[in-house]
Amino acid sequence: VQTPVKSISLESKKNKTLETSSPQKTNGLCLVRLCPSETEILNSLPYTDEAGIYLQSLLVEAGFKENLFLKTYLHSSRIEFLPKDSPDAAQWKDNFLKTLEHTKPRAILCLGERVSQILSGRKEKIDVLRSRPQTLQGIPFYFNYDPLYMFKKKMLRPTLVKEFQTLLNQCFRN
């Protein structure tokens, strides 16, 4: 028996999801998280929680231009529980891949183990996935920790900045 995905809705924003603008073509880096945090839903802006802001500071420190980030999620509302083999995950992946047809980013940075597993179709832990970028629809996919984990483990900052500089050099410096 499959357990359904449960989403939480905040009392003041009952049944609110984080609406992002319609996908636009970008020549930048697509950041993809599983779902928005409560803070992002309350702010009605993507990547505005402490972890999202910290992630953006790492990317800017690595040399990325902030205005070239496409910030998105696999699911638009907060997910409280996601079973390992959720049937919803396949639909989220399909929807995300359709979005790529319109946005055409230069690279995708999948943030967190579950997002990385869903989009890669592999079951390995994030440390294994991080070491093996892949290509989908001709677009390089990179995998890394969830921004909240990065935020909590600030001693990883030099390593992450170096990894993001490598991503920048491989995908954006022709």
Tab-separated table of N, CA, C and O in Angstrom, residues 70-171:
chain	number	residue	atom	x	y	z
A	70	LEU	N	17.724	30.282	-12.140
A	70	LEU	CA	16.322	29.916	-12.263
A	70	LEU	C	16.021	29.068	-11.035
A	70	LEU	O	16.566	27.978	-10.891
A	71	LYS	N	15.217	29.579	-10.122
A	71	LYS	CA	14.950	28.912	-8.845
A	71	LYS	C	13.619	28.182	-8.931
A	71	LYS	O	12.597	28.804	-9.158
A	72	THR	N	13.660	26.873	-8.749
A	72	THR	CA	12.444	26.098	-8.899
A	72	THR	C	12.398	24.933	-7.915
A	72	THR	O	13.337	24.698	-7.173
A	73	TYR	N	11.265	24.216	-7.948
A	73	TYR	CA	10.996	23.091	-7.049
A	73	TYR	C	10.341	21.973	-7.847
A	73	TYR	O	9.724	22.226	-8.876
A	74	LEU	N	10.434	20.756	-7.334
A	74	LEU	CA	9.693	19.660	-7.952
A	74	LEU	C	8.226	19.704	-7.549
A	74	LEU	O	7.365	19.248	-8.269
A	75	HIS	N	7.942	20.259	-6.371
A	75	HIS	CA	6.571	20.324	-5.865
A	75	HIS	C	6.351	21.719	-5.297
A	75	HIS	O	7.221	22.266	-4.633
A	76	SER	N	5.190	22.308	-5.544
A	76	SER	CA	4.988	23.714	-5.199
A	76	SER	C	4.508	23.984	-3.772
A	76	SER	O	4.462	25.122	-3.358
A	77	SER	N	4.157	22.949	-3.020
A	77	SER	CA	3.768	23.190	-1.625
A	77	SER	C	4.677	22.384	-0.701
A	77	SER	O	5.381	21.484	-1.129
A	78	ARG	N	4.651	22.733	0.536
A	78	ARG	CA	5.523	22.111	1.537
A	78	ARG	C	5.150	20.647	1.703
A	78	ARG	O	3.994	20.306	1.903
A	79	ILE	N	6.144	19.771	1.639
A	79	ILE	CA	5.914	18.335	1.803
A	79	ILE	C	6.394	17.921	3.184
A	79	ILE	O	7.539	18.150	3.553
A	80	GLU	N	5.494	17.327	3.935
A	80	GLU	CA	5.820	16.865	5.282
A	80	GLU	C	6.419	15.467	5.242
A	80	GLU	O	7.324	15.147	5.988
A	81	PHE	N	5.912	14.624	4.345
A	81	PHE	CA	6.347	13.236	4.274
A	81	PHE	C	6.300	12.766	2.831
A	81	PHE	O	5.313	12.976	2.140
A	82	LEU	N	7.375	12.155	2.370
A	82	LEU	CA	7.425	11.626	1.010
A	82	LEU	C	7.942	10.196	1.068
A	82	LEU	O	9.092	9.972	1.408
A	83	PRO	N	7.097	9.222	0.772
A	83	PRO	CA	7.542	7.825	0.781
A	83	PRO	C	8.660	7.609	-0.237
A	83	PRO	O	8.728	8.309	-1.244
A	84	LYS	N	9.518	6.643	0.033
A	84	LYS	CA	10.658	6.354	-0.848
A	84	LYS	C	10.252	6.153	-2.299
A	84	LYS	O	10.882	6.654	-3.204
A	85	ASP	N	9.196	5.381	-2.546
A	85	ASP	CA	8.775	5.086	-3.907
A	85	ASP	C	7.438	5.734	-4.234
A	85	ASP	O	6.525	5.093	-4.736
A	86	SER	N	7.334	7.015	-3.984
A	86	SER	CA	6.090	7.735	-4.239
A	86	SER	C	5.788	7.768	-5.733
A	86	SER	O	6.647	8.146	-6.536
A	87	PRO	N	4.581	7.392	-6.131
A	87	PRO	CA	4.230	7.473	-7.556
A	87	PRO	C	4.182	8.921	-8.052
A	87	PRO	O	4.314	9.173	-9.245
A	88	ASP	N	4.010	9.867	-7.135
A	88	ASP	CA	3.977	11.280	-7.524
A	88	ASP	C	5.329	11.754	-8.059
A	88	ASP	O	5.383	12.651	-8.894
A	89	ALA	N	6.404	11.148	-7.579
A	89	ALA	CA	7.745	11.586	-7.965
A	89	ALA	C	7.965	11.478	-9.476
A	89	ALA	O	8.578	12.357	-10.080
A	90	ALA	N	7.462	10.436	-10.103
A	90	ALA	CA	7.622	10.274	-11.547
A	90	ALA	C	6.919	11.400	-12.301
A	90	ALA	O	7.455	11.932	-13.282
A	91	GLN	N	5.739	11.793	-11.825
A	91	GLN	CA	5.016	12.892	-12.469
A	91	GLN	C	5.755	14.210	-12.276
A	91	GLN	O	5.839	15.029	-13.190
A	92	TRP	N	6.319	14.431	-11.087
A	92	TRP	CA	7.082	15.659	-10.846
A	92	TRP	C	8.271	15.726	-11.787
A	92	TRP	O	8.585	16.779	-12.334
A	93	LYS	N	8.958	14.584	-11.970
A	93	LYS	CA	10.108	14.546	-12.877
A	93	LYS	C	9.662	14.883	-14.297
A	93	LYS	O	10.294	15.696	-14.967
A	94	ASP	N	8.575	14.281	-14.765
A	94	ASP	CA	8.068	14.562	-16.109
A	94	ASP	C	7.745	16.044	-16.281
A	94	ASP	O	8.093	16.657	-17.289
A	95	ASN	N	7.072	16.624	-15.284
A	95	ASN	CA	6.734	18.054	-15.342
A	95	ASN	C	7.994	18.912	-15.403
A	95	ASN	O	8.063	19.892	-16.146
A	96	PHE	N	8.991	18.547	-14.600
A	96	PHE	CA	10.246	19.299	-14.572
A	96	PHE	C	10.946	19.214	-15.931
A	96	PHE	O	11.410	20.223	-16.461
A	97	LEU	N	10.993	18.022	-16.509
A	97	LEU	CA	11.647	17.847	-17.806
A	97	LEU	C	10.937	18.632	-18.907
A	97	LEU	O	11.583	19.179	-19.805
A	98	LYS	N	9.617	18.735	-18.824
A	98	LYS	CA	8.867	19.554	-19.789
A	98	LYS	C	9.236	21.025	-19.632
A	98	LYS	O	9.336	21.756	-20.617
A	99	THR	N	9.436	21.463	-18.394
A	99	THR	CA	9.842	22.843	-18.135
A	99	THR	C	11.191	23.133	-18.786
A	99	THR	O	11.410	24.222	-19.310
A	100	LEU	N	12.079	22.142	-18.785
A	100	LEU	CA	13.404	22.334	-19.370
A	100	LEU	C	13.337	22.627	-20.865
A	100	LEU	O	14.191	23.330	-21.398
A	101	GLU	N	12.325	22.085	-21.522
A	101	GLU	CA	12.170	22.338	-22.955
A	101	GLU	C	11.987	23.830	-23.231
A	101	GLU	O	12.395	24.328	-24.272
A	102	HIS	N	11.386	24.545	-22.287
A	102	HIS	CA	11.113	25.975	-22.462
A	102	HIS	C	12.224	26.851	-21.886
A	102	HIS	O	12.519	27.899	-22.441
A	103	THR	N	12.810	26.437	-20.763
A	103	THR	CA	13.774	27.294	-20.077
A	103	THR	C	15.185	27.166	-20.622
A	103	THR	O	15.932	28.124	-20.611
A	104	LYS	N	15.563	25.994	-21.060
A	104	LYS	CA	16.884	25.721	-21.642
A	104	LYS	C	18.049	26.277	-20.811
A	104	LYS	O	18.860	27.064	-21.311
A	105	PRO	N	18.166	25.856	-19.547
A	105	PRO	CA	19.304	26.309	-18.744
A	105	PRO	C	20.601	25.676	-19.242
A	105	PRO	O	20.585	24.663	-19.944
A	106	ARG	N	21.717	26.262	-18.879
A	106	ARG	CA	23.029	25.699	-19.257
A	106	ARG	C	23.393	24.523	-18.379
A	106	ARG	O	24.156	23.650	-18.799
A	107	ALA	N	22.888	24.507	-17.128
A	107	ALA	CA	23.162	23.409	-16.199
A	107	ALA	C	22.070	23.378	-15.141
A	107	ALA	O	21.403	24.386	-14.898
A	108	ILE	N	21.908	22.212	-14.519
A	108	ILE	CA	20.929	22.023	-13.450
A	108	ILE	C	21.689	21.622	-12.195
A	108	ILE	O	22.542	20.738	-12.245
A	109	LEU	N	21.366	22.251	-11.085
A	109	LEU	CA	21.928	21.864	-9.792
A	109	LEU	C	20.790	21.307	-8.946
A	109	LEU	O	19.908	22.048	-8.511
A	110	CYS	N	20.782	19.994	-8.781
A	110	CYS	CA	19.763	19.306	-7.982
A	110	CYS	C	20.206	19.350	-6.529
A	110	CYS	O	21.309	18.909	-6.201
A	111	LEU	N	19.338	19.858	-5.673
A	111	LEU	CA	19.710	20.114	-4.284
A	111	LEU	C	18.987	19.170	-3.334
A	111	LEU	O	17.783	19.255	-3.155
A	112	GLY	N	19.737	18.285	-2.741
A	112	GLY	CA	19.197	17.332	-1.785
A	112	GLY	C	19.139	15.929	-2.355
A	112	GLY	O	19.044	15.727	-3.570
A	113	GLU	N	19.186	14.966	-1.461
A	113	GLU	CA	19.225	13.567	-1.858
A	113	GLU	C	17.973	13.129	-2.618
A	113	GLU	O	18.061	12.490	-3.659
A	114	ARG	N	16.790	13.479	-2.117
A	114	ARG	CA	15.541	13.022	-2.753
A	114	ARG	C	15.385	13.614	-4.153
A	114	ARG	O	15.035	12.919	-5.085
A	115	VAL	N	15.644	14.890	-4.314
A	115	VAL	CA	15.561	15.512	-5.635
A	115	VAL	C	16.555	14.847	-6.576
A	115	VAL	O	16.231	14.524	-7.715
A	116	SER	N	17.761	14.638	-6.086
A	116	SER	CA	18.808	14.021	-6.901
A	116	SER	C	18.424	12.605	-7.315
A	116	SER	O	18.633	12.204	-8.462
A	117	GLN	N	17.849	11.851	-6.393
A	117	GLN	CA	17.420	10.488	-6.714
A	117	GLN	C	16.269	10.493	-7.724
A	117	GLN	O	16.258	9.704	-8.665
A	118	ILE	N	15.313	11.368	-7.524
A	118	ILE	CA	14.157	11.437	-8.426
A	118	ILE	C	14.605	11.812	-9.835
A	118	ILE	O	14.236	11.166	-10.815
A	119	LEU	N	15.426	12.849	-9.958
A	119	LEU	CA	15.806	13.324	-11.281
A	119	LEU	C	16.857	12.447	-11.964
A	119	LEU	O	16.897	12.373	-13.184
A	120	SER	N	17.693	11.778	-11.183
A	120	SER	CA	18.712	10.901	-11.777
A	120	SER	C	18.167	9.507	-12.059
A	120	SER	O	18.716	8.774	-12.870
A	121	GLY	N	17.092	9.136	-11.337
A	121	GLY	CA	16.563	7.787	-11.462
A	121	GLY	C	17.436	6.763	-10.744
A	121	GLY	O	17.294	5.565	-10.949
A	122	ARG	N	18.325	7.232	-9.887
A	122	ARG	CA	19.229	6.339	-9.157
A	122	ARG	C	18.914	6.402	-7.668
A	122	ARG	O	18.352	7.375	-7.190
A	123	LYS	N	19.282	5.367	-6.946
A	123	LYS	CA	18.940	5.261	-5.524
A	123	LYS	C	20.123	5.522	-4.583
A	123	LYS	O	19.988	5.410	-3.380
A	124	GLU	N	21.283	5.871	-5.130
A	124	GLU	CA	22.464	6.074	-4.283
A	124	GLU	C	22.288	7.252	-3.328
A	124	GLU	O	21.480	8.140	-3.558
A	125	LYS	N	23.101	7.255	-2.296
A	125	LYS	CA	23.146	8.363	-1.345
A	125	LYS	C	23.723	9.593	-2.037
A	125	LYS	O	24.425	9.502	-3.048
A	126	ILE	N	23.488	10.745	-1.466
A	126	ILE	CA	23.903	12.012	-2.073
A	126	ILE	C	25.411	12.083	-2.265
A	126	ILE	O	25.886	12.631	-3.268
A	127	ASP	N	26.205	11.522	-1.355
A	127	ASP	CA	27.662	11.589	-1.514
A	127	ASP	C	28.126	10.850	-2.765
A	127	ASP	O	29.096	11.257	-3.402
A	128	VAL	N	27.446	9.789	-3.141
A	128	VAL	CA	27.775	9.066	-4.380
A	128	VAL	C	27.284	9.861	-5.586
A	128	VAL	O	28.009	10.041	-6.569
A	129	LEU	N	26.069	10.372	-5.514
A	129	LEU	CA	25.502	11.134	-6.625
A	129	LEU	C	26.315	12.400	-6.918
A	129	LEU	O	26.472	12.778	-8.080
A	130	ARG	N	26.840	13.030	-5.872
A	130	ARG	CA	27.623	14.263	-6.052
A	130	ARG	C	28.833	14.037	-6.940
A	130	ARG	O	29.276	14.935	-7.640
A	131	SER	N	29.367	12.841	-6.911
A	131	SER	CA	30.593	12.557	-7.659
A	131	SER	C	30.329	12.153	-9.104
A	131	SER	O	31.268	11.941	-9.862
A	132	ARG	N	29.056	12.038	-9.488
A	132	ARG	CA	28.720	11.553	-10.828
A	132	ARG	C	27.672	12.420	-11.525
A	132	ARG	O	26.504	12.053	-11.589
A	133	PRO	N	28.076	13.555	-12.076
A	133	PRO	CA	27.104	14.342	-12.834
A	133	PRO	C	26.615	13.539	-14.035
A	133	PRO	O	27.282	12.618	-14.482
A	134	GLN	N	25.451	13.871	-14.531
A	134	GLN	CA	24.943	13.205	-15.727
A	134	GLN	C	24.290	14.232	-16.629
A	134	GLN	O	24.184	15.402	-16.271
A	135	THR	N	23.876	13.790	-17.790
A	135	THR	CA	23.254	14.682	-18.762
A	135	THR	C	21.849	14.186	-19.074
A	135	THR	O	21.644	12.992	-19.260
A	136	LEU	N	20.897	15.101	-19.086
A	136	LEU	CA	19.529	14.805	-19.483
A	136	LEU	C	19.115	15.860	-20.493
A	136	LEU	O	19.328	17.043	-20.263
A	137	GLN	N	18.561	15.448	-21.590
A	137	GLN	CA	18.139	16.366	-22.660
A	137	GLN	C	19.282	17.292	-23.077
A	137	GLN	O	19.070	18.454	-23.402
A	138	GLY	N	20.511	16.773	-23.019
A	138	GLY	CA	21.676	17.552	-23.408
A	138	GLY	C	22.118	18.582	-22.383
A	138	GLY	O	23.012	19.376	-22.642
A	139	ILE	N	21.495	18.585	-21.204
A	139	ILE	CA	21.808	19.560	-20.158
A	139	ILE	C	22.541	18.834	-19.027
A	139	ILE	O	22.060	17.817	-18.533
A	140	PRO	N	23.708	19.344	-18.600
A	140	PRO	CA	24.404	18.697	-17.487
A	140	PRO	C	23.636	18.870	-16.174
A	140	PRO	O	23.177	19.963	-15.854
A	141	PHE	N	23.487	17.766	-15.462
A	141	PHE	CA	22.849	17.746	-14.146
A	141	PHE	C	23.932	17.501	-13.106
A	141	PHE	O	24.694	16.547	-13.221
A	142	TYR	N	23.980	18.345	-12.081
A	142	TYR	CA	24.896	18.176	-10.958
A	142	TYR	C	24.060	17.960	-9.713
A	142	TYR	O	22.933	18.464	-9.617
A	143	PHE	N	24.601	17.238	-8.779
A	143	PHE	CA	23.870	16.887	-7.568
A	143	PHE	C	24.654	17.371	-6.357
A	143	PHE	O	25.876	17.222	-6.307
A	144	ASN	N	23.940	17.944	-5.397
A	144	ASN	CA	24.609	18.388	-4.183
A	144	ASN	C	23.650	18.339	-3.011
A	144	ASN	O	22.484	18.002	-3.163
A	145	TYR	N	24.183	18.701	-1.850
A	145	TYR	CA	23.416	18.648	-0.617
A	145	TYR	C	22.231	19.608	-0.657
A	145	TYR	O	22.236	20.597	-1.382
A	146	ASP	N	21.266	19.330	0.178
A	146	ASP	CA	20.152	20.234	0.391
A	146	ASP	C	20.698	21.529	0.999
A	146	ASP	O	21.606	21.492	1.829
A	147	PRO	N	20.169	22.684	0.598
A	147	PRO	CA	20.662	23.942	1.161
A	147	PRO	C	20.598	24.013	2.690
A	147	PRO	O	21.463	24.627	3.313
A	148	LEU	N	19.604	23.375	3.302
A	148	LEU	CA	19.532	23.395	4.761
A	148	LEU	C	20.725	22.663	5.369
A	148	LEU	O	21.297	23.110	6.358
A	149	TYR	N	21.140	21.562	4.764
A	149	TYR	CA	22.316	20.833	5.233
A	149	TYR	C	23.563	21.705	5.067
A	149	TYR	O	24.402	21.790	5.965
A	150	MET	N	23.678	22.388	3.916
A	150	MET	CA	24.812	23.288	3.689
A	150	MET	C	24.841	24.373	4.755
A	150	MET	O	25.906	24.717	5.276
A	151	PHE	N	23.671	24.909	5.052
A	151	PHE	CA	23.557	25.983	6.035
A	151	PHE	C	23.998	25.506	7.420
A	151	PHE	O	24.691	26.218	8.137
A	152	LYS	N	23.605	24.295	7.788
A	152	LYS	CA	23.952	23.749	9.102
A	152	LYS	C	25.417	23.329	9.192
A	152	LYS	O	25.991	23.332	10.271
A	153	LYS	N	26.013	22.954	8.075
A	153	LYS	CA	27.400	22.469	8.037
A	153	LYS	C	28.289	23.504	7.366
A	153	LYS	O	28.879	23.279	6.323
A	154	LYS	N	28.425	24.644	8.015
A	154	LYS	CA	29.162	25.755	7.418
A	154	LYS	C	30.637	25.439	7.171
A	154	LYS	O	31.280	26.079	6.353
A	155	MET	N	31.170	24.405	7.834
A	155	MET	CA	32.569	24.047	7.605
A	155	MET	C	32.767	23.489	6.191
A	155	MET	O	33.880	23.418	5.707
A	156	LEU	N	31.675	23.158	5.504
A	156	LEU	CA	31.748	22.678	4.120
A	156	LEU	C	31.898	23.827	3.113
A	156	LEU	O	32.122	23.576	1.928
A	157	ARG	N	31.762	25.058	3.578
A	157	ARG	CA	31.750	26.208	2.665
A	157	ARG	C	32.908	26.202	1.666
A	157	ARG	O	32.669	26.307	0.459
A	158	PRO	N	34.179	26.063	2.104
A	158	PRO	CA	35.272	26.092	1.117
A	158	PRO	C	35.159	24.977	0.068
A	158	PRO	O	35.394	25.216	-1.124
A	159	THR	N	34.755	23.801	0.487
A	159	THR	CA	34.594	22.673	-0.441
A	159	THR	C	33.476	22.950	-1.431
A	159	THR	O	33.630	22.721	-2.640
A	160	LEU	N	32.353	23.453	-0.941
A	160	LEU	CA	31.207	23.729	-1.812
A	160	LEU	C	31.523	24.839	-2.808
A	160	LEU	O	31.188	24.730	-3.989
A	161	VAL	N	32.182	25.897	-2.350
A	161	VAL	CA	32.544	26.993	-3.248
A	161	VAL	C	33.454	26.460	-4.357
A	161	VAL	O	33.265	26.777	-5.539
A	162	LYS	N	34.399	25.613	-3.990
A	162	LYS	CA	35.311	25.031	-4.981
A	162	LYS	C	34.537	24.164	-5.990
A	162	LYS	O	34.777	24.230	-7.195
A	163	GLU	N	33.592	23.361	-5.503
A	163	GLU	CA	32.761	22.543	-6.398
A	163	GLU	C	31.932	23.418	-7.327
A	163	GLU	O	31.799	23.117	-8.518
A	164	PHE	N	31.374	24.500	-6.798
A	164	PHE	CA	30.567	25.390	-7.622
A	164	PHE	C	31.438	26.136	-8.644
A	164	PHE	O	30.989	26.419	-9.751
A	165	GLN	N	32.693	26.436	-8.289
A	165	GLN	CA	33.608	27.053	-9.251
A	165	GLN	C	33.910	26.076	-10.390
A	165	GLN	O	33.972	26.471	-11.554
A	166	THR	N	34.057	24.798	-10.057
A	166	THR	CA	34.277	23.771	-11.076
A	166	THR	C	33.072	23.687	-12.008
A	166	THR	O	33.220	23.637	-13.232
A	167	LEU	N	31.868	23.690	-11.436
A	167	LEU	CA	30.640	23.684	-12.239
A	167	LEU	C	30.604	24.903	-13.166
A	167	LEU	O	30.308	24.780	-14.354
A	168	LEU	N	30.937	26.066	-12.632
A	168	LEU	CA	30.965	27.295	-13.413
A	168	LEU	C	31.931	27.172	-14.581
A	168	LEU	O	31.601	27.487	-15.727
A	169	ASN	N	33.126	26.669	-14.305
A	169	ASN	CA	34.148	26.538	-15.349
A	169	ASN	C	33.763	25.507	-16.405
A	169	ASN	O	34.023	25.700	-17.591
A	170	GLN	N	33.124	24.424	-16.003
A	170	GLN	CA	32.749	23.378	-16.947
A	170	GLN	C	31.567	23.777	-17.827
A	170	GLN	O	31.498	23.377	-18.975
A	171	CYS	N	30.633	24.525	-17.289
A	171	CYS	CA	29.377	24.778	-18.009
A	171	CYS	C	29.195	26.197	-18.527
A	171	CYS	O	28.372	26.422	-19.413
